[in-house]
Every structure is written in C-alpha cells, then in structure tokens.
XYZ file of C-alpha atoms in Angstrom:
418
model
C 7.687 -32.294 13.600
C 10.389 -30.135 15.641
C 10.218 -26.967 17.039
C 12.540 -24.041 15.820
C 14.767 -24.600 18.672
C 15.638 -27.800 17.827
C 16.350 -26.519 13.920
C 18.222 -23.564 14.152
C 19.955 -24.265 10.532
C 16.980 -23.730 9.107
C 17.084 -21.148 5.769
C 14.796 -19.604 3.556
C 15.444 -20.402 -0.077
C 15.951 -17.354 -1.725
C 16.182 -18.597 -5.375
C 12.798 -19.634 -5.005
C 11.164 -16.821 -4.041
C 12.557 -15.002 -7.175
C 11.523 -17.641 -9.266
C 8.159 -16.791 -7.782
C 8.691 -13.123 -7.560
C 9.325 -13.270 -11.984
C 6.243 -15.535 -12.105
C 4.015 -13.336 -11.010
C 5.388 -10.400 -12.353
C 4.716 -11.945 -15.723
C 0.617 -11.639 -15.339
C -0.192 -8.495 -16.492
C 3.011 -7.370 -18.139
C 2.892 -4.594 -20.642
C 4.616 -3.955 -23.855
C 6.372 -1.598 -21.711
C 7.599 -3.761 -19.250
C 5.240 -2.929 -16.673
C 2.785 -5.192 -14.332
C -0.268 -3.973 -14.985
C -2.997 -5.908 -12.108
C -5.741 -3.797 -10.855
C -7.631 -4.609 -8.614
C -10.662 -7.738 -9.504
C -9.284 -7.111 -13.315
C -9.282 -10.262 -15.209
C -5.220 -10.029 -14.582
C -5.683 -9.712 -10.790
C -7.774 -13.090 -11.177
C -5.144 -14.201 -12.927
C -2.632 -13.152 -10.187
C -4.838 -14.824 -7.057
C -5.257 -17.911 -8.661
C -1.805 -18.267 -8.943
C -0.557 -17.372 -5.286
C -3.538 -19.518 -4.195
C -2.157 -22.374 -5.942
C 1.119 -21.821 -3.903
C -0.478 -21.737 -0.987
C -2.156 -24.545 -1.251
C 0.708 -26.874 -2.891
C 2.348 -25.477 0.646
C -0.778 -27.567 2.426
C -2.028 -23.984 3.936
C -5.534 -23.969 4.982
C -7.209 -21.070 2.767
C -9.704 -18.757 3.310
C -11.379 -16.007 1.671
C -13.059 -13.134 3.325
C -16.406 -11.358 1.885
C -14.308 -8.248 0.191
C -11.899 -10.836 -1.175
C -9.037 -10.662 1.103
C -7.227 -13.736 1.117
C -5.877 -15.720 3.390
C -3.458 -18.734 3.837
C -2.623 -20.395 7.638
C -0.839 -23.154 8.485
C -1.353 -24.793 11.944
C 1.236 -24.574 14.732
C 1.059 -26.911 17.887
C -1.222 -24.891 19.895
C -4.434 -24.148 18.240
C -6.168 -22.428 20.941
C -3.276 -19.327 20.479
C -3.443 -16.445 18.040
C -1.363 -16.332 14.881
C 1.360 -14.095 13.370
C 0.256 -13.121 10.220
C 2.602 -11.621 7.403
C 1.627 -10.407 4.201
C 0.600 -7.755 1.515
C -0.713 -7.361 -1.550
C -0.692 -8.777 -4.956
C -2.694 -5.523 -7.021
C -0.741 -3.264 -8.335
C -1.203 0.061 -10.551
C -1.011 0.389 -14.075
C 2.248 0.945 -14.662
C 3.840 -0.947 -11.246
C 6.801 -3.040 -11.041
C 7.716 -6.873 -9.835
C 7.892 -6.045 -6.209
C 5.165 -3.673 -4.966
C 3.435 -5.687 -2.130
C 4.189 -8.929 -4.042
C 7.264 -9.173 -2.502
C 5.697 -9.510 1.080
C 3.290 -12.134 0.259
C 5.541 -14.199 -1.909
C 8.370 -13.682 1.222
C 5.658 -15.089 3.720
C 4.983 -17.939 1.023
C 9.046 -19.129 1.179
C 8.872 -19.012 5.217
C 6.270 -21.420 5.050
C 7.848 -23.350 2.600
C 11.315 -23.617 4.237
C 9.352 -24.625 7.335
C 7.885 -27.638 5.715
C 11.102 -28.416 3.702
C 12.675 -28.905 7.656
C 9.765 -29.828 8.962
C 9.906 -27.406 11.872
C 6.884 -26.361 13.169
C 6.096 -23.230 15.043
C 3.800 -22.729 18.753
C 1.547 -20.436 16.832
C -0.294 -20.670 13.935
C 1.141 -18.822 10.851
C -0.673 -17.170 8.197
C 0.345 -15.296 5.069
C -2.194 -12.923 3.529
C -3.036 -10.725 0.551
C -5.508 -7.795 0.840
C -7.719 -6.604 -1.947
C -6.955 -3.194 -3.537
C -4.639 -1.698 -1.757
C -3.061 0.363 -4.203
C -6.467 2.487 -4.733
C -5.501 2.758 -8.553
C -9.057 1.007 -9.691
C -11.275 2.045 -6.543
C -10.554 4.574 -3.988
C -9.377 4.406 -1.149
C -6.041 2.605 -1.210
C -5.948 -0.260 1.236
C -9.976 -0.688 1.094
C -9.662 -4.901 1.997
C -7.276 -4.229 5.152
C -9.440 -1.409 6.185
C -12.579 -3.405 5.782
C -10.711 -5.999 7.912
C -9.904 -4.187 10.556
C -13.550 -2.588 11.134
C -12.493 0.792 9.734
C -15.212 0.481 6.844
C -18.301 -1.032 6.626
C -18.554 -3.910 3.939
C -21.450 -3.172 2.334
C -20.019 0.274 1.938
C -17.245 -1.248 0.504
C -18.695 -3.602 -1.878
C -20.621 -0.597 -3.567
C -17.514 1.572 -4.486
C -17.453 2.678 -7.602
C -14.293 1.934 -9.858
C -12.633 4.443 -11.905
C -13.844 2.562 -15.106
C -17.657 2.306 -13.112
C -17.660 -0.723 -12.538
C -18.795 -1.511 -9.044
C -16.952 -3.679 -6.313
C -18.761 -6.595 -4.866
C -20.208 -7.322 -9.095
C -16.218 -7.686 -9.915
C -15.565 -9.641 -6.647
C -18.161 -12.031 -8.012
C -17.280 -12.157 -11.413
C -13.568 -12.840 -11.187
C -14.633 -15.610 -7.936
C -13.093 -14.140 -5.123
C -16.506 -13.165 -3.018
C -15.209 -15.286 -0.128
C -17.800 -16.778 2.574
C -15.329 -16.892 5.732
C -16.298 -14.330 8.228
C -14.851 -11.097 8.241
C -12.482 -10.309 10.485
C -12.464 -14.770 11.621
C -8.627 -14.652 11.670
C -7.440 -12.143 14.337
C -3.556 -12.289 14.325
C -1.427 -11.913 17.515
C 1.249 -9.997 15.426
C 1.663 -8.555 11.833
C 4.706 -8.344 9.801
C 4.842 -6.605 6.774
C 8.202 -7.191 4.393
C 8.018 -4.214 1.504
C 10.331 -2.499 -0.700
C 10.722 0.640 0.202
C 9.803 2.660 -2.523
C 11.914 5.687 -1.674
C 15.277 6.286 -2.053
C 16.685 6.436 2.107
C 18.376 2.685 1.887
C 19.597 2.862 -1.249
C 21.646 6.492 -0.784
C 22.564 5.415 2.311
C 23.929 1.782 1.700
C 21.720 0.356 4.318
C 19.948 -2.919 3.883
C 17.154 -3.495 6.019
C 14.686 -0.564 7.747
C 12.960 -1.401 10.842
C 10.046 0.666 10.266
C 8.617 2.808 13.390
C 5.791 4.765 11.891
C 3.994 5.568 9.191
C 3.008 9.114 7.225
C -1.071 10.072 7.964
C -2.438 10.582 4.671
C -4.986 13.242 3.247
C -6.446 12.297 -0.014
C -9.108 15.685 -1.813
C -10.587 15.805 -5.158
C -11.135 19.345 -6.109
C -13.261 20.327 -8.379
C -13.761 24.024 -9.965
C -16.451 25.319 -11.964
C -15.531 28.684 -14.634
C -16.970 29.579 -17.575
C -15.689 28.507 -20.861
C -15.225 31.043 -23.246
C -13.018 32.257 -26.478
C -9.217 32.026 -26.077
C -8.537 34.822 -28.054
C -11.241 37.532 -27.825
C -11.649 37.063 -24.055
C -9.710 39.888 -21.883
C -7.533 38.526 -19.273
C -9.423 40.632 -16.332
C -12.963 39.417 -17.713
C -12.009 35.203 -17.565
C -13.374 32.746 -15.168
C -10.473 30.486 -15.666
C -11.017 26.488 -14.198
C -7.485 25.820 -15.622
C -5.810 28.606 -14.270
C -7.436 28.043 -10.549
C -5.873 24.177 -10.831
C -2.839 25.374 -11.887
C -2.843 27.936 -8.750
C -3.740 25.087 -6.402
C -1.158 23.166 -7.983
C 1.081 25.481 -7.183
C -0.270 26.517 -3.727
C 0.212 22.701 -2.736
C 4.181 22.754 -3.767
C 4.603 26.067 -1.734
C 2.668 24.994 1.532
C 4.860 22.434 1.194
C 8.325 24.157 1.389
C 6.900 26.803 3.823
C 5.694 23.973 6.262
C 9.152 21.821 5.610
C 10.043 18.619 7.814
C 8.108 15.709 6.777
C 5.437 17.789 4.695
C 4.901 16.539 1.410
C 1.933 17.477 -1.408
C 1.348 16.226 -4.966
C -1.294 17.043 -7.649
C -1.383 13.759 -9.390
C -4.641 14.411 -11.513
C -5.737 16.979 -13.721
C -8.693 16.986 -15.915
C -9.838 19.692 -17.752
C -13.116 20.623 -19.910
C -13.434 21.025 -22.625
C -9.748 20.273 -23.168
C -8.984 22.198 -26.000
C -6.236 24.759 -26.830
C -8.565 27.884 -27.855
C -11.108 27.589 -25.012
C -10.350 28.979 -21.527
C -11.596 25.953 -19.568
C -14.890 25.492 -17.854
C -14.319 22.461 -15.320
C -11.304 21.088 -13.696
C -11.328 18.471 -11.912
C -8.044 17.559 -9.812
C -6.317 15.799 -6.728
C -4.461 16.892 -4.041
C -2.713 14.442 -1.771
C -0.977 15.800 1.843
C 1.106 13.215 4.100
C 2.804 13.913 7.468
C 3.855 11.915 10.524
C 2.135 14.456 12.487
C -1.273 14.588 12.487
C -1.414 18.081 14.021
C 0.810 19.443 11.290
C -1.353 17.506 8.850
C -4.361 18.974 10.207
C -2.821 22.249 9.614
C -1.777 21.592 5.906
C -5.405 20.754 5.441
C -6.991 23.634 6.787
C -4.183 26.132 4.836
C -5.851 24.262 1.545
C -9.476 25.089 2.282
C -8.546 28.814 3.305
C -6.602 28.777 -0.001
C -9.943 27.403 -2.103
C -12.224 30.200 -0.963
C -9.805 32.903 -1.454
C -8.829 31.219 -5.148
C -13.031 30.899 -5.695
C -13.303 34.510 -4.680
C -10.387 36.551 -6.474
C -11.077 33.994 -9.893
C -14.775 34.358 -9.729
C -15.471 29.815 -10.196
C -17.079 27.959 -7.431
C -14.538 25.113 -5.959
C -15.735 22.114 -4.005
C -13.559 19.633 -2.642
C -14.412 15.393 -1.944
C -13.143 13.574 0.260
C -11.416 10.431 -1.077
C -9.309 9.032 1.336
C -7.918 10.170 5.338
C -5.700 8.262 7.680
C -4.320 9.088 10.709
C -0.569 8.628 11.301
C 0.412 5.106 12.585
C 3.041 4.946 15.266
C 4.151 0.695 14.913
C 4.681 -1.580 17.568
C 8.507 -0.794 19.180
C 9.045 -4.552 20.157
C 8.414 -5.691 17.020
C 10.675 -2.926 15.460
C 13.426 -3.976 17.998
C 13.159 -7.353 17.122
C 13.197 -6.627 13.701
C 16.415 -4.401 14.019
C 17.919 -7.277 16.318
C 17.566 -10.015 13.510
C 19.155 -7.258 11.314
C 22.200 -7.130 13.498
C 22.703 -10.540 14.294
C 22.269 -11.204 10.856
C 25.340 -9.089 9.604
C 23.015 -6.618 8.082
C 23.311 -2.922 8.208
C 20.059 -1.295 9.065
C 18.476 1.761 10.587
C 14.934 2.540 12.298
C 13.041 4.529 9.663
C 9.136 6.269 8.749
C 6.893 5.147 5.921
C 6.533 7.839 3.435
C 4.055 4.974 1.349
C 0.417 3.774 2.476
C 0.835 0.299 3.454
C -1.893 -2.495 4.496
C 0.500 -2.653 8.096
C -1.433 0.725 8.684
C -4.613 -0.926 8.595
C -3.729 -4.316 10.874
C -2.143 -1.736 13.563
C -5.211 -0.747 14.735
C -6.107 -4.535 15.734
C -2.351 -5.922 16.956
C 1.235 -5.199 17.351
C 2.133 -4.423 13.586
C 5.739 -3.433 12.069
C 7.535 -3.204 8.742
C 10.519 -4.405 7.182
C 12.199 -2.589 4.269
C 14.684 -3.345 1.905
C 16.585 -0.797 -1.072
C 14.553 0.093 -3.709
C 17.497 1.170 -6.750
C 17.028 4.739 -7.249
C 14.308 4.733 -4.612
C 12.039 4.133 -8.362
C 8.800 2.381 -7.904
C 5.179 3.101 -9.348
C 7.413 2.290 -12.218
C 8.382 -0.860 -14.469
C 12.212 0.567 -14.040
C 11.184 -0.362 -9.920
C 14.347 -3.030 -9.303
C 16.234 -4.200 -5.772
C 18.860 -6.401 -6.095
C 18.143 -9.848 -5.290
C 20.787 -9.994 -2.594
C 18.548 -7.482 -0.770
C 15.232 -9.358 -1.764
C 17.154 -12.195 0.246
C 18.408 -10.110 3.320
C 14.402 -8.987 3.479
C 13.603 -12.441 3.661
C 15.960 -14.086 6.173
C 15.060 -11.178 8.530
C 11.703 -11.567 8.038
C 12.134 -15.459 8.356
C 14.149 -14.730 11.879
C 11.293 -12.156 13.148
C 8.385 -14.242 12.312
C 9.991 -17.672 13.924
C 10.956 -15.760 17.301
C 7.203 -13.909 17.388
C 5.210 -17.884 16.662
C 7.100 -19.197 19.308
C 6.894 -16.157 21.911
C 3.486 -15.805 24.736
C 3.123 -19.761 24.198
C-alpha cells in the first residue's frame, strides 16, 4: 500500500456516506418522521448491528468494550504508535433526526473506506468509534460510555443505572449483545476528532460552513423535587395553599431570569415537569422537575448554581413545601486542543471553505476523550440551527464539506509524531 503522500488525489465519496447516513436513519423511524433509537432499545440493536456490519465489510478490526462502546481500527504501518480515533454516537432521543452523532461515525466510516478504495495507508492506526448513550434520553447522564471510557465513572456504577422506563443498564447491554469483553479503556488514541452537526443556529445565520470548535459549555444537570399539600381547587384560600405547582412554575421562572440577569454565555431550561396528582381541581402535592445550567465558565457556572439553591430555600420558606434537589449530571467546561483546532481551520481554508473558530453550546462525547488526548470538533450548518427534531436537516453539500475536512485533518494527524 502507499502512504498519503504518495496519493494526494485521494477523495472521500460523499454519495456514499448519505446513502449510509438515510440507512440508518431508517431504524427507528416514526410515523412522524423521527429516529427514534435509545439507548440498548431493540432499535439501537438494530442500529449497531448495522454500522458493525460496515465496519467490518471495511476489514476493520472490531472491538467492544464492557459498557458497550464500540469500536472499529484499522492498522497503519507502525503498530507500536497510538491511533487517531474519530467518532460519535449512533443513540439518539425520541424524537431526533438523521444526523445527531450519526453523522460523525458514518463520516469516520467513508475515510476508511476511501482509504481502502486507494489503497493508501496511514503511519498510525485509525479507529472510528461509537459510544453508548450519549444522548442521556434513556439513562442519565448523557455521554455515560465516553465517560466510563475515559475513567470519569466507575463501570459497575455504570452498568447499574437505572433507565427512565427501569430497566437497568448492564441487563439491556446483555440482552440486545453488546456486553463487550475487550478491556476498558485497551484503545488509548493519540488524537480525537469529532465531526457533528452543530445543532444551533451560528453557521447557518452566518453562511459559514465549517466551525473549528475551541471549547465546550460545562454543564449542570438538577432534578428538583417539591413536596405541598394537595388540597381543593376551589374552597382553598390563596394565602392558606402549599402549592408544588406554583413553586415549579416559580423556579421555572427564576431559571429564565438568572439567566438574562447573568447574560453572556448563560443559558437555563426547565425541560421536565411532572406534577401530582395532575388534575385541574387539585392544587398539586408533588412536582417533580429539571433544571439544566451551561456556561463556558465554570466560575460563572458555579455562581448560577449557587443563585438556584439560595432561590430553593427562600421558595421552600415563603410557599411553606419542602424542595430537594438530585444531582443528575455535572461537567466541567472543556477548553479543546488549539493544534488540532488550527489544523482543522487550516484544512477549512485550503479547502475553499468559509469557517470560523466557535464554542459548543451541545454535550458532546469529544468532552469526555479530552480528558485522555488532544480532542477537537468539527461543525457543519444545521438549517434553522433545528435538531432534537425530525425537521433537523443540513444540506448535503455541507455533510460533504464536514467530511473532506475531516478526511484532510485525520490523514495529516495519522501521519504526524511517526
């Protein structure tokens, strides 16, 4: 086989990766259009077994890690050196479009294949990867495989989370066949390069086709829960209530104005609210909601947090209901490697794209591999800056741009330190 050098016509096929992109896309679809794959659901089985198919009509060696995180390499001349490892995700949320995280893997999935259509091969190993649940829509918290790959949770920990539905982890791992045997944490890349849509709407209103992603928001995920006292709708004087609805709605509203009051890169949501017992005539006993806080800064974030928990005792106080908060989820902001950003911005340029350095509002499993190598992100247009959503759409001219950058950043990083 040659080396790179010696190919430098080499190109990605970008028809084939969106024939693979609508493949997938079709496991799991709804009557509304969406891709509905949680994570280690029967569709999610569905979806592996597919992409490990791919990878192994590719001839990539694969592996599968004890909380299912899979893994596909493909030798480069010099065994003894590190790989660069791209990759994503192939779970998605219940109502999630064709591109969430599959676009990454499927992306890594056409480098290899263009490489073996030349037959170029690179100094370094390559391997493409997908990492279990890291959309947190099933079991909490989002990117659980990447973390538990990178040391920042402890498997068995892992394997005993709870799903939304109750089932429990490592049971559905075994049940749909993906409790891999290769040790955790075996493949330890030299480099990571993530290719995502971005799933805002910065490229798009700007005209901008590729983001070299620098950082990435620190996230703080809460479930609050209140406890009032139920009691008659109508016969039940305002000053005499004990209202659980009424305290969610106040630290629904509390989250929006911390928000505006805090300004730069602060940003809140209440994205859950139950209430019991749910009906029209009964002030409400329980609610149970979440709060989620995201900032680049972890001081700031810090701050947001402890402006909540100031806000819960005074709410618990004035409304008379007890309020205790969980835990669900807390990560740090990630700053990304620069000389992988500059290279990625680089390739953009030479390239002919337009492109700009840029922050990750969006969790991403890139967060997780940062805190064991050089890590960066590419991004490409999302239409509308829509996603979480079956309307989620880039044009394929941009899925292709995403690609032949990634392609170019991933040749000149398996060929560099040899």
């Amino acid at each position: 086989m040659t080396t790179v050098s010696q190919a430098p016509g080499v190109e990605p096929d970008g028809a084939r990766l969106l024939a693979r992109l609508a493949a997938l896309a079709d496991i799991g679809r709804t009557g509304s259009g969406a891709c509905c794959r949680l994570a280690l659901t029967d569709d999610d089985r569905r979806g592996r077994d597919l992409v490990v198919g791919w990878m192994r009509e590719l001839g990539l060696q694969v592996s599968i890690d004890p909380i299912g995180n899979v893994f596909g390499l493909r030798p480069g001349r010099r065994a003894d050196l590190a790989p660069v490892m791209t990759g994503s995700h192939i779970d998605t949320v219940r109502t999630g479009g064709a591109y969430d995280g599959n676009y990454g893997v499927l992306a890594g999935l056409e480098v290899v294949a263009a490489l073996n259509d030349a037959g170029v091969s690179t100094e370094r190993p390559l391997v493409v990867a997908f990492f279990t649940n890291e959309e947190g829509a099933r079991f909490a918290p989002d990117m659980l495989g990447s973390l538990v790959y990178a040391g920042g949770l402890a498997l068995d920990e892992a394997l005993a989370t709870r799903a939304i539905d109750g089932a429990v982890l490592g049971e559905e791992l075994a049940r749909i066949g993906y409790a891999g045997s290769a040790p955790l944490g075996g493949i330890r890349p030299a480099a990571f390069v993530e290719l995502h849509v971005e799933q805002g709407p910065v490229l798009d209103l700007e005209g901008i086709t590729i983001g070299a992603v620098e950082n990435l928001q620190g996230i703080s995920w809460q479930q609050v829960d209140i406890v009032g006292q139920s009691n008659h709708a109508g016969t039940t004087p305002m000053r005499m209530r004990h209202d659980a609805g009424y305290a969610a709605a106040a630290v629904a509203h509390f989250v929006r104005a911390l928000t505006r009051e805090m300004g730069g890169d602060q940003v809140g949501t209440v994205g859950k609210v139950d209430l019991t017992p749910n009906l029209i005539n009964v002030i409400a006993a329980r609610a149970s909601l979440t709060v989620d806080l995201r900032n680049t800064d972890e001081a700031l974030l810090q701050r947001a947090e402890t402006r909540l928990a100031a806000f819960l005792d005074e709410l618990a106080a004035t409304e008379g209901v007890s309020i205790s908060t969980q835990r669900l989820a807390r990560f740090e902001p990630v700053r990304f490697d620069p000389g992988i950003a500059a290279r990625i911005a680089a390739h953009a340029e030479a390239l002919g794209y337009t492109h700009r350095r840029m922050t990750s509002g969006a969790g991403h499993d890139a967060q997780m591999l940062a805190r064991i190598c050089p890590t960066a992100m590419i991004f490409v247009p999302s239409v509308g800056g829509i996603s979480h959503n079956p309307a989620e759409h880039t044009q394929p001219a941009d899925l292709v741009a995403g690609l032949r950058v990634l392609f170019a950043t991933l040749l000149q990083l398996a060929n560099e330190g040899a």
